[in-house]
Coordinates of C-alpha atoms in Angstrom, one line a residue:
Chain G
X247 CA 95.0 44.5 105.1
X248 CA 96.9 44.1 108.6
X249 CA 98.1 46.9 110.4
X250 CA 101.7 48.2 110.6
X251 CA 102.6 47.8 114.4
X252 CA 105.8 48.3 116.6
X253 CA 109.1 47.6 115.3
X254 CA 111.9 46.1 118.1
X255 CA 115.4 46.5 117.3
X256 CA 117.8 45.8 120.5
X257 CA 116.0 47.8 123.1
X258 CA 114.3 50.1 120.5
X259 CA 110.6 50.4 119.6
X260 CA 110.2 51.6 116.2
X261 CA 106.3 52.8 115.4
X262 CA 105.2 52.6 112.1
X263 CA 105.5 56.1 111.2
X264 CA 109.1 56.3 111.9
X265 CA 111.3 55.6 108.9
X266 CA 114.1 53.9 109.6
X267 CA 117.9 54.7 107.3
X268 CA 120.2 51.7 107.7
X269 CA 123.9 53.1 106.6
X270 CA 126.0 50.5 104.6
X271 CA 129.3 49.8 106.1
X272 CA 131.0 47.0 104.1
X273 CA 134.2 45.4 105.9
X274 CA 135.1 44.0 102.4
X275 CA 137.6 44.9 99.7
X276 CA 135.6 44.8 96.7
X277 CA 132.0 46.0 96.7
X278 CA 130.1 47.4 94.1
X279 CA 129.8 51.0 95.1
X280 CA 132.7 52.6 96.2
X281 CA 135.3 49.3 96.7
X282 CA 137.4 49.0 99.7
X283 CA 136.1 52.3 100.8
X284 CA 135.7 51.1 104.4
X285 CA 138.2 47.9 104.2
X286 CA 140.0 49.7 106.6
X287 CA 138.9 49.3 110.3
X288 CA 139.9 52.6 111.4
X289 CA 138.5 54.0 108.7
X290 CA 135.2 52.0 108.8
X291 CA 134.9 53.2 112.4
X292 CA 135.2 56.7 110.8
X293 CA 132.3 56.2 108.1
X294 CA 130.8 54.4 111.6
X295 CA 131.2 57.8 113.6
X296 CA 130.3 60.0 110.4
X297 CA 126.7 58.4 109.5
X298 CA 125.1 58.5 112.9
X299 CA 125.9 61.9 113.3
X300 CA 124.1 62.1 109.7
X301 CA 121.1 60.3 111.4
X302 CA 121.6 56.6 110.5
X303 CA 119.4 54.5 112.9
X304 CA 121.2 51.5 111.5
X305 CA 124.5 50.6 111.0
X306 CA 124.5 47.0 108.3
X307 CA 128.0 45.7 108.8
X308 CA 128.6 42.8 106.1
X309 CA 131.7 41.0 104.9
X310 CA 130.8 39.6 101.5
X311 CA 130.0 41.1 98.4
X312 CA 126.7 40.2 96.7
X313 CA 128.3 39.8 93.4
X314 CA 130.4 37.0 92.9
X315 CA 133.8 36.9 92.8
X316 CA 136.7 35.9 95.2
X317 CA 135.6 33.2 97.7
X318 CA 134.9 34.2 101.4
X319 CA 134.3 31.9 103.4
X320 CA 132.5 31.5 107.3
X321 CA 136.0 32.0 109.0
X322 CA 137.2 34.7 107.1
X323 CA 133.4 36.7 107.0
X324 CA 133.4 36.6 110.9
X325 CA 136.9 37.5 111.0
X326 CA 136.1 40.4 108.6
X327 CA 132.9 41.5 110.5
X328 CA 132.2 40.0 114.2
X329 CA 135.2 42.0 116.2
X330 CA 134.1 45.0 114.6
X331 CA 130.9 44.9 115.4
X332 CA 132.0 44.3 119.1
X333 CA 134.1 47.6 118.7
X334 CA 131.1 49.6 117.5
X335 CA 128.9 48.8 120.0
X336 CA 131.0 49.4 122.8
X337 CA 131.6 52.7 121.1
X338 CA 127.9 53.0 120.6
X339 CA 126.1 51.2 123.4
X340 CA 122.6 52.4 121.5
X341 CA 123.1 52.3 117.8
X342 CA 121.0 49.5 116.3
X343 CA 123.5 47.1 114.7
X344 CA 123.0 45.1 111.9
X345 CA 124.6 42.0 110.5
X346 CA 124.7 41.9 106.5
X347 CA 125.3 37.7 106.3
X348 CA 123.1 35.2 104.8
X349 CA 124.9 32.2 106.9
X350 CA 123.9 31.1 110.6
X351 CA 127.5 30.6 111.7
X352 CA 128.2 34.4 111.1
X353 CA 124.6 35.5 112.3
X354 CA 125.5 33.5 115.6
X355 CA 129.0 35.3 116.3
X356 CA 127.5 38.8 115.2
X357 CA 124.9 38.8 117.7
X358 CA 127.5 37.7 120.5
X359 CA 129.4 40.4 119.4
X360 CA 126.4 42.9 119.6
X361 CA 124.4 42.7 116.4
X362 CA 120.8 43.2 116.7
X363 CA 119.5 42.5 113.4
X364 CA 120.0 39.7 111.4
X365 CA 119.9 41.1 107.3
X366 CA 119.7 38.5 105.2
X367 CA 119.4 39.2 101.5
X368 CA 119.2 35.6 99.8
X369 CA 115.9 34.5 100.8
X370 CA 117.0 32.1 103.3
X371 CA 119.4 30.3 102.0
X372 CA 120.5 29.1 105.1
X373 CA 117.3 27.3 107.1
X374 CA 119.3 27.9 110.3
X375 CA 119.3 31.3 110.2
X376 CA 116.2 32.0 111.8
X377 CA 117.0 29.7 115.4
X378 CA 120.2 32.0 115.6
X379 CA 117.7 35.0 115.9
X380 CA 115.5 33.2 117.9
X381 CA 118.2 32.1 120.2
X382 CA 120.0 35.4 119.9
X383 CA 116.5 37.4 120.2
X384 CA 117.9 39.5 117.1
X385 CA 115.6 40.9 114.4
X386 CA 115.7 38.9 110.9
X387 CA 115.1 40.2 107.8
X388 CA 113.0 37.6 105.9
X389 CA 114.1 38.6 102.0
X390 CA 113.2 37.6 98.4
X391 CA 115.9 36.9 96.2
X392 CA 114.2 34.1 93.6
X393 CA 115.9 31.0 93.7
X394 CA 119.4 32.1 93.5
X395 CA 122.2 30.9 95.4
X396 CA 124.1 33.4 97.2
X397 CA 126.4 35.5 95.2
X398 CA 124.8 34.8 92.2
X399 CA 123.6 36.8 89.1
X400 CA 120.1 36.2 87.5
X401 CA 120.3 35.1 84.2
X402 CA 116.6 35.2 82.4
X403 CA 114.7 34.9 85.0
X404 CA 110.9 35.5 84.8
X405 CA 108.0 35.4 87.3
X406 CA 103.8 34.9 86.5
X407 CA 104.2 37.6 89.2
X408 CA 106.9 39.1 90.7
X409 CA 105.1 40.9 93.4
X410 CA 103.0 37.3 94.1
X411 CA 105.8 35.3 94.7
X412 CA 108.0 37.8 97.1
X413 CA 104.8 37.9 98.9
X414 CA 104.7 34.7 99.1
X415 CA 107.9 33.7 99.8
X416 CA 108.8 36.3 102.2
X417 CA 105.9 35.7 104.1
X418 CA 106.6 31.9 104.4
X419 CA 109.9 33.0 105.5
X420 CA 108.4 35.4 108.1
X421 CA 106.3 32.8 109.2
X422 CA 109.1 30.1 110.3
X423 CA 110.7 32.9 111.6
X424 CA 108.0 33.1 114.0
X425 CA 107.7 29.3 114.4
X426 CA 111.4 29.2 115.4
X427 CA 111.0 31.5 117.7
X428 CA 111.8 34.7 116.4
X429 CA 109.8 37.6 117.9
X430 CA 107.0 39.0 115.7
X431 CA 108.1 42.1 116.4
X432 CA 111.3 42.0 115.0
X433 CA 110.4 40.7 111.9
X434 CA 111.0 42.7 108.9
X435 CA 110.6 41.7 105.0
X436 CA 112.4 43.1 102.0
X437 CA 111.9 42.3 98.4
X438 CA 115.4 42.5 97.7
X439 CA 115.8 44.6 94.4
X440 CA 118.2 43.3 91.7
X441 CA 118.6 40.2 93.2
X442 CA 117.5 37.2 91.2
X443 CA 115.1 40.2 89.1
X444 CA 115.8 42.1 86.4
X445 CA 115.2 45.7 86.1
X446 CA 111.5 45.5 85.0
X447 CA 111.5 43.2 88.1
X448 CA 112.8 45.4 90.6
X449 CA 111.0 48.3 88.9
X450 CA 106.7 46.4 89.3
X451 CA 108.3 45.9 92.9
X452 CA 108.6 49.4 93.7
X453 CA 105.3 50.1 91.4
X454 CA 103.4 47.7 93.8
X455 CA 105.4 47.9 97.1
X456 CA 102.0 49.0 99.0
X457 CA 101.2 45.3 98.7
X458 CA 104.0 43.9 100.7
X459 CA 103.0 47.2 103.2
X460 CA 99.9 45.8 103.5
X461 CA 101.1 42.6 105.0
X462 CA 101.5 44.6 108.0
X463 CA 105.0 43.1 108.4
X464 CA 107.5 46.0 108.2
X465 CA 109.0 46.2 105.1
X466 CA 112.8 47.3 103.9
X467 CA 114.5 48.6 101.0
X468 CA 117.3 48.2 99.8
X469 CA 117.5 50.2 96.8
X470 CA 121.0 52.4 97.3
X471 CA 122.7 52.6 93.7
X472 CA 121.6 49.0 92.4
X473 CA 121.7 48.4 88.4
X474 CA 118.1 49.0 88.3
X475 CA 118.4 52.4 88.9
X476 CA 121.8 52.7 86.4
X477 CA 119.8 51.0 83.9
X478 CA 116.3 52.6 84.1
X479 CA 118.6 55.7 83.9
X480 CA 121.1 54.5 82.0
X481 CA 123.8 56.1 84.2
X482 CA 127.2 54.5 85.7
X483 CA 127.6 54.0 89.3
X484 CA 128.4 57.3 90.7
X485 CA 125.3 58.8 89.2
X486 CA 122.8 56.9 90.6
X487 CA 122.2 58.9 93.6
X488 CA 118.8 60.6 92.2
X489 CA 117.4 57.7 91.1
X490 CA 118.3 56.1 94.2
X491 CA 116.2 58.9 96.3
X492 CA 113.2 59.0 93.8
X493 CA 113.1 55.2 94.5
X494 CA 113.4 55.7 98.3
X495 CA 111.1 58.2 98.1
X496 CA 108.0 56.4 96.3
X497 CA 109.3 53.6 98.4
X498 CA 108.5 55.4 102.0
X499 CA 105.0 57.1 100.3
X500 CA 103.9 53.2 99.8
X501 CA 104.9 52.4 103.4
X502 CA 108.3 50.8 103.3
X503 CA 109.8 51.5 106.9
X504 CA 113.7 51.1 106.4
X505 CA 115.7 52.1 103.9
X506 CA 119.5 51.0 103.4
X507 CA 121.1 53.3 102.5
X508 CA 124.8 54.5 101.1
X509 CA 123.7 58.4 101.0
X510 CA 122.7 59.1 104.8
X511 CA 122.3 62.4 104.5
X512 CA 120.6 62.6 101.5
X513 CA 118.5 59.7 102.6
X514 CA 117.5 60.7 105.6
X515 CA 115.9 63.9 104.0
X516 CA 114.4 62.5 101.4
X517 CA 112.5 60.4 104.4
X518 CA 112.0 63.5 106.1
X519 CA 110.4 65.0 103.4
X520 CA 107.8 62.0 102.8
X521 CA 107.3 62.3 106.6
X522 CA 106.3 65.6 106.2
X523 CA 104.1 65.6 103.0
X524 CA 102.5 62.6 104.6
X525 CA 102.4 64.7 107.7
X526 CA 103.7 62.5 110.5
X527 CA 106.2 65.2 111.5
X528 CA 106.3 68.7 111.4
X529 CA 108.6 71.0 109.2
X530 CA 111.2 71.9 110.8
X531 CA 110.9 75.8 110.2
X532 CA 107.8 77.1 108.8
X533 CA 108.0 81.1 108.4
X534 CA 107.1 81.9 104.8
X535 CA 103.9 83.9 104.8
X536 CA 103.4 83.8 108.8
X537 CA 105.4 86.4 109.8
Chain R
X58 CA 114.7 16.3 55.4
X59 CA 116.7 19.7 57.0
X60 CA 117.2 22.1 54.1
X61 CA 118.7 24.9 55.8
X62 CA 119.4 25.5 59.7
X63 CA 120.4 28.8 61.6
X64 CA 121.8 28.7 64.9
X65 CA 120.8 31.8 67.3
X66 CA 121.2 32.6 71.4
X67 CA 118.2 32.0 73.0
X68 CA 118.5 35.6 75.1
X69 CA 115.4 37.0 76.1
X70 CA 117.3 40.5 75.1
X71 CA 116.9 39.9 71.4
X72 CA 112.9 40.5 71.6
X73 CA 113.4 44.5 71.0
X74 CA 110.4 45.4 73.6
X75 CA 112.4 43.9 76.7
X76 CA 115.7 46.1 76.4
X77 CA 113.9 49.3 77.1
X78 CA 114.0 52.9 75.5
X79 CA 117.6 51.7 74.4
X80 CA 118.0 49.2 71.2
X81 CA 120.4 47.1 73.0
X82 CA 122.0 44.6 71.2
X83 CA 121.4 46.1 68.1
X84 CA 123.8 44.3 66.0
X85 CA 122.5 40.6 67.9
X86 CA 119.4 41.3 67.0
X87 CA 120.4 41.9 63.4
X88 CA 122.6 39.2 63.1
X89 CA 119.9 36.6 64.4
X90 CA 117.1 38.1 62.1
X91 CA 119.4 37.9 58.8
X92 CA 119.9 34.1 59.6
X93 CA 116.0 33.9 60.1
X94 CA 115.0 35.6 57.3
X95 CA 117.3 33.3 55.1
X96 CA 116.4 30.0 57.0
X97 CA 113.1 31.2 55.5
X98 CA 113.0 32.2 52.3
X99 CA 113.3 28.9 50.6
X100 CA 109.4 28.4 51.9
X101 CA 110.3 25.6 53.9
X102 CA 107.0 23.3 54.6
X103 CA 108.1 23.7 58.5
X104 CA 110.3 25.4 60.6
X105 CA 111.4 23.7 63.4
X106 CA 112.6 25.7 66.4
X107 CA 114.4 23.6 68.9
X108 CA 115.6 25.1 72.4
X109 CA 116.4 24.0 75.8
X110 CA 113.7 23.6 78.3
X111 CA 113.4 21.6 82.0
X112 CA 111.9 18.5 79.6
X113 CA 111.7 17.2 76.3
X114 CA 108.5 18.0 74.3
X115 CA 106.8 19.7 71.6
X116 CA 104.8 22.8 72.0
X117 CA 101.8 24.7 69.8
X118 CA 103.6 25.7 67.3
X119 CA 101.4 29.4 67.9
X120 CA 102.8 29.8 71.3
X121 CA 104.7 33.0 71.8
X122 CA 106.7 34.4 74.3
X123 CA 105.2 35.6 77.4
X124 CA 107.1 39.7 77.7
X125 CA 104.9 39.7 80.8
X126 CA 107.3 37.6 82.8
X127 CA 110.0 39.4 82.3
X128 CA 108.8 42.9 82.0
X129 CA 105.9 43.3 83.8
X130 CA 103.9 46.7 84.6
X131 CA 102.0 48.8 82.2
X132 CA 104.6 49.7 79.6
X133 CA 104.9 47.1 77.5
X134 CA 101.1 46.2 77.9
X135 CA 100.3 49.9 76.4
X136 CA 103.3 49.9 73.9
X137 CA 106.7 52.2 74.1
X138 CA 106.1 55.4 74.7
X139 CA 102.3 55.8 75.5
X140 CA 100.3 56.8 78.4
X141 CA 101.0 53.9 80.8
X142 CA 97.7 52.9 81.8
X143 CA 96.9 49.9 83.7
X144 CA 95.9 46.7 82.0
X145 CA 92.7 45.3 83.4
X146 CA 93.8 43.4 85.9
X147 CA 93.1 39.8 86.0
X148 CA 93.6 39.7 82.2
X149 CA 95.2 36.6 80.7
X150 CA 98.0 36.9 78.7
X151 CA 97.3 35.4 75.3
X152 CA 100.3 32.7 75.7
X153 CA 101.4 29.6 76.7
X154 CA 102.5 29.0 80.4
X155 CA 105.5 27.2 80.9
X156 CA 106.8 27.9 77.5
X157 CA 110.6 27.2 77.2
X158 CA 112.1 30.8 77.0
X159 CA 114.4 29.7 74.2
X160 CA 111.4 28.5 72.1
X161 CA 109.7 32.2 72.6
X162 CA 112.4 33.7 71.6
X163 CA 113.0 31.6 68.5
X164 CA 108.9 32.1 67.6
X165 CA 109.7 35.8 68.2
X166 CA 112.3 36.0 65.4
X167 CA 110.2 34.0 63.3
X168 CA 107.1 36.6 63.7
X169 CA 109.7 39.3 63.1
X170 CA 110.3 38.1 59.3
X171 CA 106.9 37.4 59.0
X172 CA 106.9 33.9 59.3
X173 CA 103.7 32.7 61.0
X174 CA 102.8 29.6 60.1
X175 CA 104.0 26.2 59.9
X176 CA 105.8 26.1 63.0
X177 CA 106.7 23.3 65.0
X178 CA 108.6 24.1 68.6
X179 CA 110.5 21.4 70.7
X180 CA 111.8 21.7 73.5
X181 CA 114.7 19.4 75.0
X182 CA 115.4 18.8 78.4
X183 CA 119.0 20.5 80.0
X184 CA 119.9 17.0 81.2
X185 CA 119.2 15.3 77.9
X186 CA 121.9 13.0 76.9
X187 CA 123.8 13.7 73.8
X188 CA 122.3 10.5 72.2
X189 CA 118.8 11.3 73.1
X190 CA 119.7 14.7 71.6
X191 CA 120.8 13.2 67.8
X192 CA 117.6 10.9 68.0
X193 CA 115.0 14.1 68.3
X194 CA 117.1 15.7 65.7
X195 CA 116.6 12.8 63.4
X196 CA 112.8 13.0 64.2
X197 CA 112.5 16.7 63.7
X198 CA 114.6 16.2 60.3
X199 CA 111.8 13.2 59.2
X200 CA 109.5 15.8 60.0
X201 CA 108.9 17.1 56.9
X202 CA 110.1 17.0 52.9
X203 CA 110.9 20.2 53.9
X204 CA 112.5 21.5 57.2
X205 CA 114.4 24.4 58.3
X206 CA 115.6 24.4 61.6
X207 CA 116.3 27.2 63.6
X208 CA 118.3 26.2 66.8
X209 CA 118.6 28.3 69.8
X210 CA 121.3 27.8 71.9
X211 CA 124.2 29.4 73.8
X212 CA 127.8 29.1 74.9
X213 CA 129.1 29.9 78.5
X214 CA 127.4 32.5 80.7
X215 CA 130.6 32.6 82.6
X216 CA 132.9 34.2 80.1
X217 CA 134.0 37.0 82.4
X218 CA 134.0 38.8 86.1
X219 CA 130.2 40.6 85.3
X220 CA 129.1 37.4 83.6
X221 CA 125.9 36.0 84.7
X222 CA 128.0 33.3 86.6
X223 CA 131.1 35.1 87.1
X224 CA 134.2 34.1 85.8
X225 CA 134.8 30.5 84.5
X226 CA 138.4 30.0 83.1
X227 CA 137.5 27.1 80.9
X228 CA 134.6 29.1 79.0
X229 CA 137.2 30.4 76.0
X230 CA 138.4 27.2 75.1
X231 CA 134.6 25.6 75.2
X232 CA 133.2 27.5 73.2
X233 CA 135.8 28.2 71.2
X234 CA 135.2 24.2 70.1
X235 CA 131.5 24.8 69.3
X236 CA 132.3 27.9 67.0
X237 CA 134.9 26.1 65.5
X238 CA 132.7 22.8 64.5
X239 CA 129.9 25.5 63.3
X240 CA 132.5 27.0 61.4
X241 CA 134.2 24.5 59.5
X242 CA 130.7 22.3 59.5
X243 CA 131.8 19.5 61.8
X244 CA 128.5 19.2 63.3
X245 CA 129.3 15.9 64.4
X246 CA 132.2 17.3 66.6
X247 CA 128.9 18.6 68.9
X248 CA 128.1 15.2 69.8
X249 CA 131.1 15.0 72.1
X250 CA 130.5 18.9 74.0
X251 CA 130.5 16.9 78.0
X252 CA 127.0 17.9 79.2
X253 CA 128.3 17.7 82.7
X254 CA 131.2 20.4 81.6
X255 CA 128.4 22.2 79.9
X256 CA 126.4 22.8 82.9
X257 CA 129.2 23.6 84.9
X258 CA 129.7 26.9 82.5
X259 CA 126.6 27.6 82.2
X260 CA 125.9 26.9 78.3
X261 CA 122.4 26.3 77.9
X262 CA 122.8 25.7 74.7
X263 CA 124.1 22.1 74.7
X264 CA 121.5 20.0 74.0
X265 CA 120.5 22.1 71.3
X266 CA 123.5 21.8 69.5
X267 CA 123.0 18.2 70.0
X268 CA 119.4 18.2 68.4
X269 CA 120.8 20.0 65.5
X270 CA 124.1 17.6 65.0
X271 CA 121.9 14.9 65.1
X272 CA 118.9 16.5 62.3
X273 CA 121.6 17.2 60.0
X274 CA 123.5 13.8 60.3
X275 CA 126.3 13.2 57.8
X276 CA 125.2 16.0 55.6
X277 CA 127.5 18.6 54.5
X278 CA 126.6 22.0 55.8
X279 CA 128.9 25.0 55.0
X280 CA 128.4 27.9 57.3
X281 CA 128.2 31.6 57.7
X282 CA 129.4 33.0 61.3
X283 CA 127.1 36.0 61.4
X284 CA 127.7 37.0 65.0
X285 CA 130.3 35.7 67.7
X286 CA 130.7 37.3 70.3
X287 CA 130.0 38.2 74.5
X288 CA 129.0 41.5 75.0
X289 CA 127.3 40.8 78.4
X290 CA 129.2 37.8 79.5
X291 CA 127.0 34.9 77.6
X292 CA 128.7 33.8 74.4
X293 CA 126.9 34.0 71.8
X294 CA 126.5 32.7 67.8
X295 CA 124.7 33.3 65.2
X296 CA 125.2 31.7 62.1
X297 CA 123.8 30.2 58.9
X298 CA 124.1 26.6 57.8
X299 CA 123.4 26.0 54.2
X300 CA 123.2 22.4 53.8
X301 CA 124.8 20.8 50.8
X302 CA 122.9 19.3 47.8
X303 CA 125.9 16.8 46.9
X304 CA 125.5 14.0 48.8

C-alpha cells in the first residue's frame, strides 16, 4: 500500500489530509443538474464569486455536457470555456482552476488561459491529452469511464471486477501521464461514477474506494447528484443532495481527497466533519461540558 | 423442426434480482415469461436460445448468467433483503465467463418457468451476415424433431433523448418494420433489416432476427405481440410465434 503524498495544483501544495471541494461551473446550456444555470457569463462569474467564498478550492469550468445530445465541437467548447477562464483568474490570481474537457485542443487553450488542472472524465479518450499537461505543467486527472466514447450512455455493461479494472486502467493512465511528462505530483485518479457503470457499479466503487486510496495516487470523486444516487434512492434530481453527501462522506473516510461538487457549502461540511471524526482538524467550537 | 418460437429483448433488467428493491419492468418481465412458459409447454425435445454475442458459437446449454458482473457487492450474493455479509472472497462464481449476456438472460427466463433441461444456447456474432444468419437458423431448426426457439433480440437503443445512445431519428420507422413482419408473420421480411443501419441504431437484435427468419424458413407462423414498447429508450418485443401445421 503506497503512501498518500503532496498534492500540486498551480502553486499549491495539497497534503493528504486536506480534502479538496472542486465547485462545478458549467459554461453550457443544457446540463443535467440545474440546466443553463450558469450559461450566462456574468452570472457564471457570480456562482464563481459565490463558491469560493463557500470554500471551494476548485473551480471545474467545462463546456460539454456528459450526456449526449447537441453537438459541440473544439471551436465552440474553447469559445464556451477558455476566455472565461482567463477572466476568473485574473479575478482570482490563487484559485486553483480546472478545465472539465476530455480533448487536448481545449486542455491546451485552458491552460494558456490559466487552468491548472486538466479533468478528464472519459478515461482518455484523447492520447494527447497528457503532453498538453506535460507541456502546460497542469494537473491531469487520469479517469475510468469503461470503454465509452465520450458523451455516451452505458448500455449493459458488466465487469469480472469493477474496482480491478478502474485500478487498472487508471493506473495505466497515471502511468503515461508520468512517461509524458506529467509531474507525479499532480496526478490525480477518479473512478468516474455513472460513467460507462451502472448503479451497482458506481455503488462496489464507493464500497471499495480504499483500494484505489491505497494506490497512493490521490483520488477524486465525482459523485454530485449522479443517477446512482437518484436510483439507489429512487429520488429525481433535486433530491439527491443527501445521498450525494452520504456518498461524499464514506468517500473522504476511505481516503478520497477531492470531491466535485455542486453543493459547496454543504460539501465542504460534510468534509469537515470527516476531518474532524478522523481528527485531522479540530472542531471549530468545543464548549459543551467544559465550561 | 421449429415448433414454436418466442421472441424476447435480451435486457439484463428482465432478471428480477438486478432492478433492485423496485420490480422494474414489471409488465416486461411478465410479458417475456408468458411467451416462455408457452414456448414450453408443448415439451419440446430442445429449446434453443439464440442471442447476439462478439462471435458465433454454441455454449453449455447449463450456463447461466453471471448477476455478479453487473451487480456486484454483497447483496445479491446474500439475497434481497438479508444481512449483507461479505462473500468469501476469491470465490468463483458458478458460471460461464464470457457468456453472451443475451443467452443468460434467455437461460434466466427459461429457469424462471422451470425449464432446466434440454437446452441448447447459440450465440451469433453482431457482424454476422444476414445469410450466415438464415444458415444457423436452419441448423438450429435440424436440431431436433422437436425445437422451440426462444430468440432474444432488440430494436433501437436510440429511440429517444435519455436513450442509451441518444436520439436516432430513424429508430421509429426501423423498428416499426421488424414489429410489423413479427406481426403479420413475414419472417422472411427480416432477411433484408441492413446490418450496417442496424448497428448504427444500436439494435442488437439483428442477427437474431436473422437466426430466427432463417429456423422457421417458409413456414407459416401466426403471432401474438405480447409487449411492444420503450420504456427506457431500447425498443423492445415480446411476442409468440405459433407455427402453422398446414404446410
Amino acid at each position: 500500500m503506497a503512501e498518500q503524498s503532496v498534492l500540486r495544483l498551480g502553486s499549491h501544495g495539497f497534503g493528504p489530509s486536506q480534502l479538496l471541494v472542486m465547485a462545478i461551473v458549467n459554461r453550457t446550456p443544457d446540463s443535467f443538474f440545474r440546466p443553463g444555470d450558469t450559461w450566462d457569463e456574468q452570472t457564471a462569474m457570480e456562482r464563481v464569486r459565490r463558491v469560493i467564498a463557500e470554500g471551494a478550492d476548485i473551480i471545474d469550468i467545462g463546456g460539454v455536457p456528459a450526456a449526449p445530445g447537441h453537438e459541440v465541437d473544439v471551436r465552440e467548447e474553447i469559445r464556451r470555456t477558455a476566455g472565461f477562464i482567463a477572466a476568473v483568474r485574473a479575478d482570482f490570481p490563487d484559485v486553483v482552476i480546472s478545465t472539465d474537457t476530455w480533448r487536448h485542443e481545449v486542455a491546451r487553450e485552458a491552460c494558456a488561459a490559466g487552468a491548472d488542472l486538466i479533468n478528464d472524465s472519459w478515461g482518455g479518450w484523447d492520447d494527447k491529452l497528457a503532453a498538453v499537461a506535460a507541456e502546460a505543467g497542469a494537473a491531469l486527472v487520469c479517469s475510468h469511464a469503461g470503454n465509452q466514447l465520450p458523451r455516451t450512455r452505458p448500455h449493459r455493461v458488466s465487469y469480472d471486477d469493477v474496482v480491478a479494472d478502474v485500478l487498472r486502467h487508471t493506473q495505466l493512465l497515471a502511468d503515461r501521464a508520468v512517461a509524458a511528462g506529467v509531474d507525479r505530483a499532480r496526478i490525480v485518479i477518479d473512478p468516474a461514477h455513472d460513467f460507462g457503470k451502472n448503479t451497482w457499479h458506481s455503488l462496489e466503487v464507493t464500497r471499495r474506494l480504499s483500494e484505489l486510496t491505497a494506490t497512493g495516487w490521490p483520488v477524486l470523486v465525482s459523485v454530485s447528484n449522479k443517477d446512482f444516487v437518484g436510483e439507489t434512492l429512487n429520488v429525481p434530481l433535486p433530491d439527491r443532495l443527501a445521498g450525494t453527501l452520504a456518498t461524499t462522506a464514506v468517500s473522504a473516510w476511505q481516503g478520497a481527497r477531492i470531491f466535485r461538487a455542486h453543493h459547496v457549502v454543504e460539501t465542504r461540511q460534510v468534509l469537515d466533519m470527516v476531518s474532524a471524526i478522523r481528527g485531522d482538524i479540530p472542531p471549530a467550537r468545543a464548549v459543551r461540558g467544559l465550561a | 423442426m421449429i415448433v414454436s418460437a418466442a421472441l424476447c429483448p435480451a435486457a439484463p433488467l428482465l432478471v428480477r434480482d438486478l432492478t433492485g428493491a423496485d420490480e422494474a419492468a414489471r409488465d416486461l418481465r411478465q410479458a417475456c415469461l408468458a411467451a416462455v412458459a408457452e414456448l414450453t409447454a408443448g415439451t419440446p425435445d430442445v429449446v434453443a436460445v439464440v442471442g447476439a454475442g462478439d462471435r458465433t458459437g454454441a455454449w453449455n446449454g447449463a450456463a447461466t448468467l453471471d448477476l455478479d458482473r453487473y451487480a456486484p457487492g454483497p447483496v445479491l450474493a446474500n439475497g434481497q433483503g438479508r444481512a449483507a455479509v461479505q462473500r468469501p472472497p476469491g470465490e468463483p462464481p458458478a458460471m460461464a465467463p464470457g457468456l453472451p449476456p443475451a443467452l443468460g438472460v434467455g437461460a434466466w427466463l427459461l429457469g424462471q418457468v422451470g425449464r432446466a433441461g434440454g437446452r441448447l444456447l447459440q450465440a451469433v456474432g453482431a457482424d454476422e451476415p444476414p445469410g450466415r444468419c438464415a444458415g444457423i437458423g436452419a441448423a438450429l431448426a435440424d436440431s431436433a424433431d422437436r425445437v422451440a426457439l426462444l430468440v432474444m433480440a432488440d430494436g433501437s437503443a436510440r429511440r429517444g433523448l435519455k436513450a442509451p445512445g441518444y436520439l436516432d431519428e430513424r429508430s421509429a420507422g426501423f423498428d416499426a418494420q421488424v414489429v410489423n413482419a413479427v406481426r403479420e408473420g413475414r419472417l422472411d421480411a427480416l432477411l433484408s433489416v441492413d446490418p450496417v443501419l442496424a448497428r448504427e441504431l444500436m439494435a442488437a437484435g439483428r442477427p437474431a432476427w436473422q437466426v430466427m427468419a432463417g429456423a422457421l424458413d417458409g413456414r407459416k407462423v401466426s403471432s401474438e405481440i405480447r409487449y411492444c414498447d420503450d420504456p427506457f429508450g431500447v425498443a423492445y418485443l415480446v411476442a409468440s410465434l405459433r407455427v402453422r401445421a398446414d404446410p
